[in-house]
Amino acid sequence: MENRHASETNGVADEYLNMCIKSKHNNLCREDSEEASNKLTCIERAYSTILSELGEDVDREGLLRTPLRAAKAMQFLTKGYKETTEDVLNGAIFDENHEEMVIVKDIDLFSLCEHHLVPFFGKAHIAYLPNKKVVGLSKLARIVEIYSRRLQVQERLTKQIASAITEALEPAGVAVVIEAA
């Protein structure tokens, strides 16, 4: 089961890179294809250096494409740097005579600790009190993804999500709770 998940992740990373290279106007990747390719090459070289310094032979069969795969994966895992709340919301904020609390629980999140570059993952829970403005619930999960796909600490992640929702919706109040390991 885990191997299947890993291969699915590599496929998603490949898809993300292809989107970056094919379109210079893609919302996920604002740099042009030459710049994206140069960045990928630099990250790939860095992974080759890391593997070499660990004592590995980067020319052995099992590691031949590992630096490239790792570079693509890192670009995917940090794609939040290239996304904005405005991109995700895309004007999908609606005037609605609704003032009762809106709660979305158990939003999956995956991030990388900025101190050690190791993963942390868990669930985010968001509650807000609309002030005549609402947004589709799936957009809240997308906001979580934008900020979790950056190098993070949980405290900042919580604040960034809450601030993005506050700025976009101007609610009477917002709360964000993250449970992660």
Tab-separated table of N, CA and C in Angstrom, residues 80-162:
chain	number	residue	atom	x	y	z
A	80	GLY	N	3.549	25.576	-2.542
A	80	GLY	CA	2.789	26.662	-1.931
A	80	GLY	C	3.437	28.026	-2.095
A	81	TYR	N	4.736	28.060	-2.343
A	81	TYR	CA	5.409	29.338	-2.575
A	81	TYR	C	4.951	29.986	-3.876
A	82	LYS	N	4.418	29.194	-4.782
A	82	LYS	CA	4.013	29.709	-6.092
A	82	LYS	C	2.506	29.933	-6.179
A	83	GLU	N	1.784	29.716	-5.094
A	83	GLU	CA	0.334	29.872	-5.081
A	83	GLU	C	-0.061	30.980	-4.113
A	84	THR	N	-1.174	31.609	-4.398
A	84	THR	CA	-1.697	32.643	-3.504
A	84	THR	C	-3.151	32.347	-3.170
A	85	THR	N	-3.622	32.958	-2.119
A	85	THR	CA	-5.025	32.818	-1.744
A	85	THR	C	-5.921	33.329	-2.866
A	86	GLU	N	-5.511	34.421	-3.501
A	86	GLU	CA	-6.312	34.981	-4.600
A	86	GLU	C	-6.438	33.979	-5.746
A	87	ASP	N	-5.339	33.280	-6.067
A	87	ASP	CA	-5.384	32.255	-7.116
A	87	ASP	C	-6.416	31.183	-6.779
A	88	VAL	N	-6.410	30.732	-5.533
A	88	VAL	CA	-7.289	29.644	-5.109
A	88	VAL	C	-8.745	30.095	-5.028
A	89	LEU	N	-8.969	31.254	-4.444
A	89	LEU	CA	-10.351	31.719	-4.282
A	89	LEU	C	-10.951	32.162	-5.608
A	90	ASN	N	-10.118	32.716	-6.480
A	90	ASN	CA	-10.545	33.064	-7.834
A	90	ASN	C	-11.892	33.790	-7.861
A	91	GLY	N	-12.076	34.717	-6.922
A	91	GLY	CA	-13.300	35.508	-6.888
A	91	GLY	C	-14.526	34.747	-6.416
A	92	ALA	N	-14.350	33.558	-5.872
A	92	ALA	CA	-15.488	32.724	-5.459
A	92	ALA	C	-15.936	33.016	-4.030
A	93	ILE	N	-16.014	34.293	-3.700
A	93	ILE	CA	-16.539	34.717	-2.402
A	93	ILE	C	-17.942	35.250	-2.668
A	94	PHE	N	-18.902	34.766	-1.893
A	94	PHE	CA	-20.290	35.089	-2.178
A	94	PHE	C	-20.929	35.862	-1.031
A	95	ASP	N	-21.710	36.852	-1.390
A	95	ASP	CA	-22.514	37.576	-0.405
A	95	ASP	C	-23.662	36.665	0.001
A	96	GLU	N	-23.794	36.464	1.280
A	96	GLU	CA	-24.811	35.543	1.773
A	96	GLU	C	-25.262	36.046	3.144
A	97	ASN	N	-26.545	36.056	3.356
A	97	ASN	CA	-27.085	36.493	4.635
A	97	ASN	C	-26.973	35.334	5.621
A	98	HIS	N	-25.740	35.040	6.003
A	98	HIS	CA	-25.458	33.903	6.879
A	98	HIS	C	-24.483	34.374	7.947
A	99	GLU	N	-24.876	34.189	9.202
A	99	GLU	CA	-24.012	34.642	10.291
A	99	GLU	C	-23.704	33.541	11.295
A	100	GLU	N	-24.158	32.313	11.020
A	100	GLU	CA	-23.872	31.202	11.910
A	100	GLU	C	-22.477	30.657	11.603
A	101	MET	N	-21.884	30.072	12.626
A	101	MET	CA	-20.520	29.562	12.489
A	101	MET	C	-20.428	28.506	11.392
A	102	VAL	N	-19.365	28.589	10.609
A	102	VAL	CA	-19.045	27.588	9.589
A	102	VAL	C	-17.815	26.837	10.093
A	103	ILE	N	-17.908	25.516	10.104
A	103	ILE	CA	-16.801	24.692	10.607
A	103	ILE	C	-16.454	23.635	9.561
A	104	VAL	N	-15.168	23.522	9.280
A	104	VAL	CA	-14.664	22.439	8.434
A	104	VAL	C	-13.601	21.727	9.256
A	105	LYS	N	-13.832	20.431	9.487
A	105	LYS	CA	-12.913	19.655	10.312
A	105	LYS	C	-12.180	18.629	9.470
A	106	ASP	N	-11.063	18.180	10.002
A	106	ASP	CA	-10.300	17.061	9.438
A	106	ASP	C	-9.794	17.316	8.021
A	107	ILE	N	-9.275	18.506	7.791
A	107	ILE	CA	-8.636	18.816	6.511
A	107	ILE	C	-7.226	18.241	6.567
A	108	ASP	N	-6.919	17.312	5.681
A	108	ASP	CA	-5.587	16.708	5.657
A	108	ASP	C	-4.534	17.755	5.341
A	109	LEU	N	-3.411	17.678	6.044
A	109	LEU	CA	-2.293	18.560	5.718
A	109	LEU	C	-0.991	17.790	5.800
A	110	PHE	N	-0.075	18.211	4.961
A	110	PHE	CA	1.263	17.638	4.920
A	110	PHE	C	2.213	18.803	4.714
A	111	SER	N	3.266	18.868	5.523
A	111	SER	CA	4.221	19.953	5.390
A	111	SER	C	5.619	19.443	5.719
A	112	LEU	N	6.589	20.337	5.552
A	112	LEU	CA	7.971	20.031	5.904
A	112	LEU	C	8.428	21.001	6.987
A	113	CYS	N	8.985	20.467	8.047
A	113	CYS	CA	9.536	21.281	9.122
A	113	CYS	C	10.710	22.087	8.578
A	114	GLU	N	10.683	23.382	8.803
A	114	GLU	CA	11.757	24.228	8.270
A	114	GLU	C	13.084	24.032	8.988
A	115	HIS	N	13.073	23.433	10.168
A	115	HIS	CA	14.308	23.260	10.916
A	115	HIS	C	15.102	22.023	10.492
A	116	HIS	N	14.387	20.981	10.054
A	116	HIS	CA	15.071	19.723	9.727
A	116	HIS	C	14.691	19.167	8.357
A	117	LEU	N	13.766	19.807	7.667
A	117	LEU	CA	13.253	19.337	6.374
A	117	LEU	C	12.658	17.939	6.464
A	118	VAL	N	12.092	17.614	7.612
A	118	VAL	CA	11.388	16.347	7.769
A	118	VAL	C	9.881	16.624	7.741
A	119	PRO	N	9.109	15.639	7.308
A	119	PRO	CA	7.677	15.877	7.171
A	119	PRO	C	6.959	15.925	8.509
A	120	PHE	N	5.903	16.722	8.528
A	120	PHE	CA	4.895	16.584	9.568
A	120	PHE	C	3.548	16.600	8.866
A	121	PHE	N	2.594	15.916	9.464
A	121	PHE	CA	1.306	15.773	8.815
A	121	PHE	C	0.227	15.646	9.874
A	122	GLY	N	-0.984	15.930	9.477
A	122	GLY	CA	-2.081	15.845	10.420
A	122	GLY	C	-3.355	16.402	9.831
A	123	LYS	N	-4.125	17.022	10.701
A	123	LYS	CA	-5.430	17.563	10.328
A	123	LYS	C	-5.529	19.016	10.761
A	124	ALA	N	-6.205	19.796	9.929
A	124	ALA	CA	-6.521	21.183	10.284
A	124	ALA	C	-8.036	21.275	10.461
A	125	HIS	N	-8.430	22.112	11.400
A	125	HIS	CA	-9.846	22.369	11.646
A	125	HIS	C	-10.021	23.886	11.574
A	126	ILE	N	-10.993	24.335	10.811
A	126	ILE	CA	-11.222	25.764	10.629
A	126	ILE	C	-12.657	26.088	11.005
A	127	ALA	N	-12.813	27.186	11.741
A	127	ALA	CA	-14.152	27.706	12.043
A	127	ALA	C	-14.118	29.206	11.793
A	128	TYR	N	-15.186	29.716	11.189
A	128	TYR	CA	-15.284	31.170	11.049
A	128	TYR	C	-16.726	31.614	11.183
A	129	LEU	N	-16.887	32.846	11.627
A	129	LEU	CA	-18.203	33.471	11.751
A	129	LEU	C	-18.375	34.427	10.578
A	130	PRO	N	-19.177	34.038	9.588
A	130	PRO	CA	-19.328	34.891	8.406
A	130	PRO	C	-19.878	36.269	8.767
A	131	ASN	N	-19.438	37.225	8.028
A	131	ASN	CA	-19.943	38.584	8.157
A	131	ASN	C	-20.555	38.947	6.796
A	132	LYS	N	-21.576	38.151	6.427
A	132	LYS	CA	-22.295	38.315	5.153
A	132	LYS	C	-21.494	37.841	3.945
A	133	LYS	N	-20.322	37.205	4.157
A	133	LYS	CA	-19.533	36.657	3.056
A	133	LYS	C	-19.181	35.214	3.368
A	134	VAL	N	-19.334	34.343	2.364
A	134	VAL	CA	-18.966	32.942	2.527
A	134	VAL	C	-18.148	32.496	1.320
A	135	VAL	N	-17.505	31.366	1.480
A	135	VAL	CA	-16.705	30.773	0.416
A	135	VAL	C	-16.987	29.277	0.428
A	136	GLY	N	-16.836	28.629	-0.717
A	136	GLY	CA	-17.023	27.187	-0.766
A	136	GLY	C	-16.088	26.479	0.202
A	137	LEU	N	-16.591	25.448	0.848
A	137	LEU	CA	-15.805	24.761	1.875
A	137	LEU	C	-14.517	24.172	1.322
A	138	SER	N	-14.533	23.732	0.071
A	138	SER	CA	-13.315	23.163	-0.522
A	138	SER	C	-12.212	24.212	-0.643
A	139	LYS	N	-12.598	25.477	-0.731
A	139	LYS	CA	-11.587	26.549	-0.831
A	139	LYS	C	-10.797	26.665	0.464
A	140	LEU	N	-11.429	26.351	1.589
A	140	LEU	CA	-10.709	26.403	2.869
A	140	LEU	C	-9.608	25.336	2.894
A	141	ALA	N	-9.923	24.161	2.364
A	141	ALA	CA	-8.898	23.103	2.288
A	141	ALA	C	-7.767	23.528	1.363
A	142	ARG	N	-8.095	24.234	0.299
A	142	ARG	CA	-7.053	24.699	-0.633
A	142	ARG	C	-6.158	25.748	0.026
A	143	ILE	N	-6.737	26.597	0.871
A	143	ILE	CA	-5.930	27.580	1.607
A	143	ILE	C	-4.961	26.852	2.537
A	144	VAL	N	-5.436	25.813	3.208
A	144	VAL	CA	-4.559	25.008	4.070
A	144	VAL	C	-3.405	24.457	3.246
A	145	GLU	N	-3.709	23.966	2.048
A	145	GLU	CA	-2.653	23.384	1.217
A	145	GLU	C	-1.617	24.418	0.791
A	146	ILE	N	-2.066	25.616	0.435
A	146	ILE	CA	-1.110	26.660	0.021
A	146	ILE	C	-0.037	26.857	1.082
A	147	TYR	N	-0.465	27.040	2.319
A	147	TYR	CA	0.488	27.369	3.377
A	147	TYR	C	1.206	26.142	3.936
A	148	SER	N	0.592	24.966	3.840
A	148	SER	CA	1.284	23.773	4.332
A	148	SER	C	2.335	23.298	3.342
A	149	ARG	N	2.214	23.679	2.076
A	149	ARG	CA	3.201	23.282	1.068
A	149	ARG	C	4.337	24.296	0.991
A	150	ARG	N	4.787	24.712	2.143
A	150	ARG	CA	5.959	25.576	2.308
A	150	ARG	C	6.735	25.029	3.499
A	151	LEU	N	7.989	25.425	3.628
A	151	LEU	CA	8.726	25.042	4.829
A	151	LEU	C	8.063	25.756	5.993
A	152	GLN	N	7.742	25.022	7.063
A	152	GLN	CA	6.857	25.572	8.074
A	152	GLN	C	7.224	25.176	9.499
A	153	VAL	N	6.590	25.890	10.418
A	153	VAL	CA	6.403	25.470	11.800
A	153	VAL	C	4.892	25.550	12.023
A	154	GLN	N	4.371	24.699	12.881
A	154	GLN	CA	2.918	24.619	13.035
A	154	GLN	C	2.301	25.934	13.504
A	155	GLU	N	3.020	26.649	14.348
A	155	GLU	CA	2.463	27.898	14.871
A	155	GLU	C	2.263	28.928	13.751
A	156	ARG	N	3.249	29.074	12.881
A	156	ARG	CA	3.126	30.018	11.773
A	156	ARG	C	2.055	29.562	10.784
A	157	LEU	N	2.019	28.263	10.531
A	157	LEU	CA	1.037	27.707	9.604
A	157	LEU	C	-0.385	28.056	10.059
A	158	THR	N	-0.654	27.865	11.328
A	158	THR	CA	-1.967	28.188	11.880
A	158	THR	C	-2.292	29.669	11.674
A	159	LYS	N	-1.336	30.522	11.974
A	159	LYS	CA	-1.546	31.966	11.837
A	159	LYS	C	-1.743	32.370	10.377
A	160	GLN	N	-0.964	31.796	9.462
A	160	GLN	CA	-1.093	32.159	8.048
A	160	GLN	C	-2.460	31.764	7.497
A	161	ILE	N	-2.950	30.599	7.871
A	161	ILE	CA	-4.268	30.161	7.414
A	161	ILE	C	-5.339	31.108	7.944
A	162	ALA	N	-5.282	31.413	9.234
A	162	ALA	CA	-6.269	32.307	9.837
A	162	ALA	C	-6.210	33.700	9.207
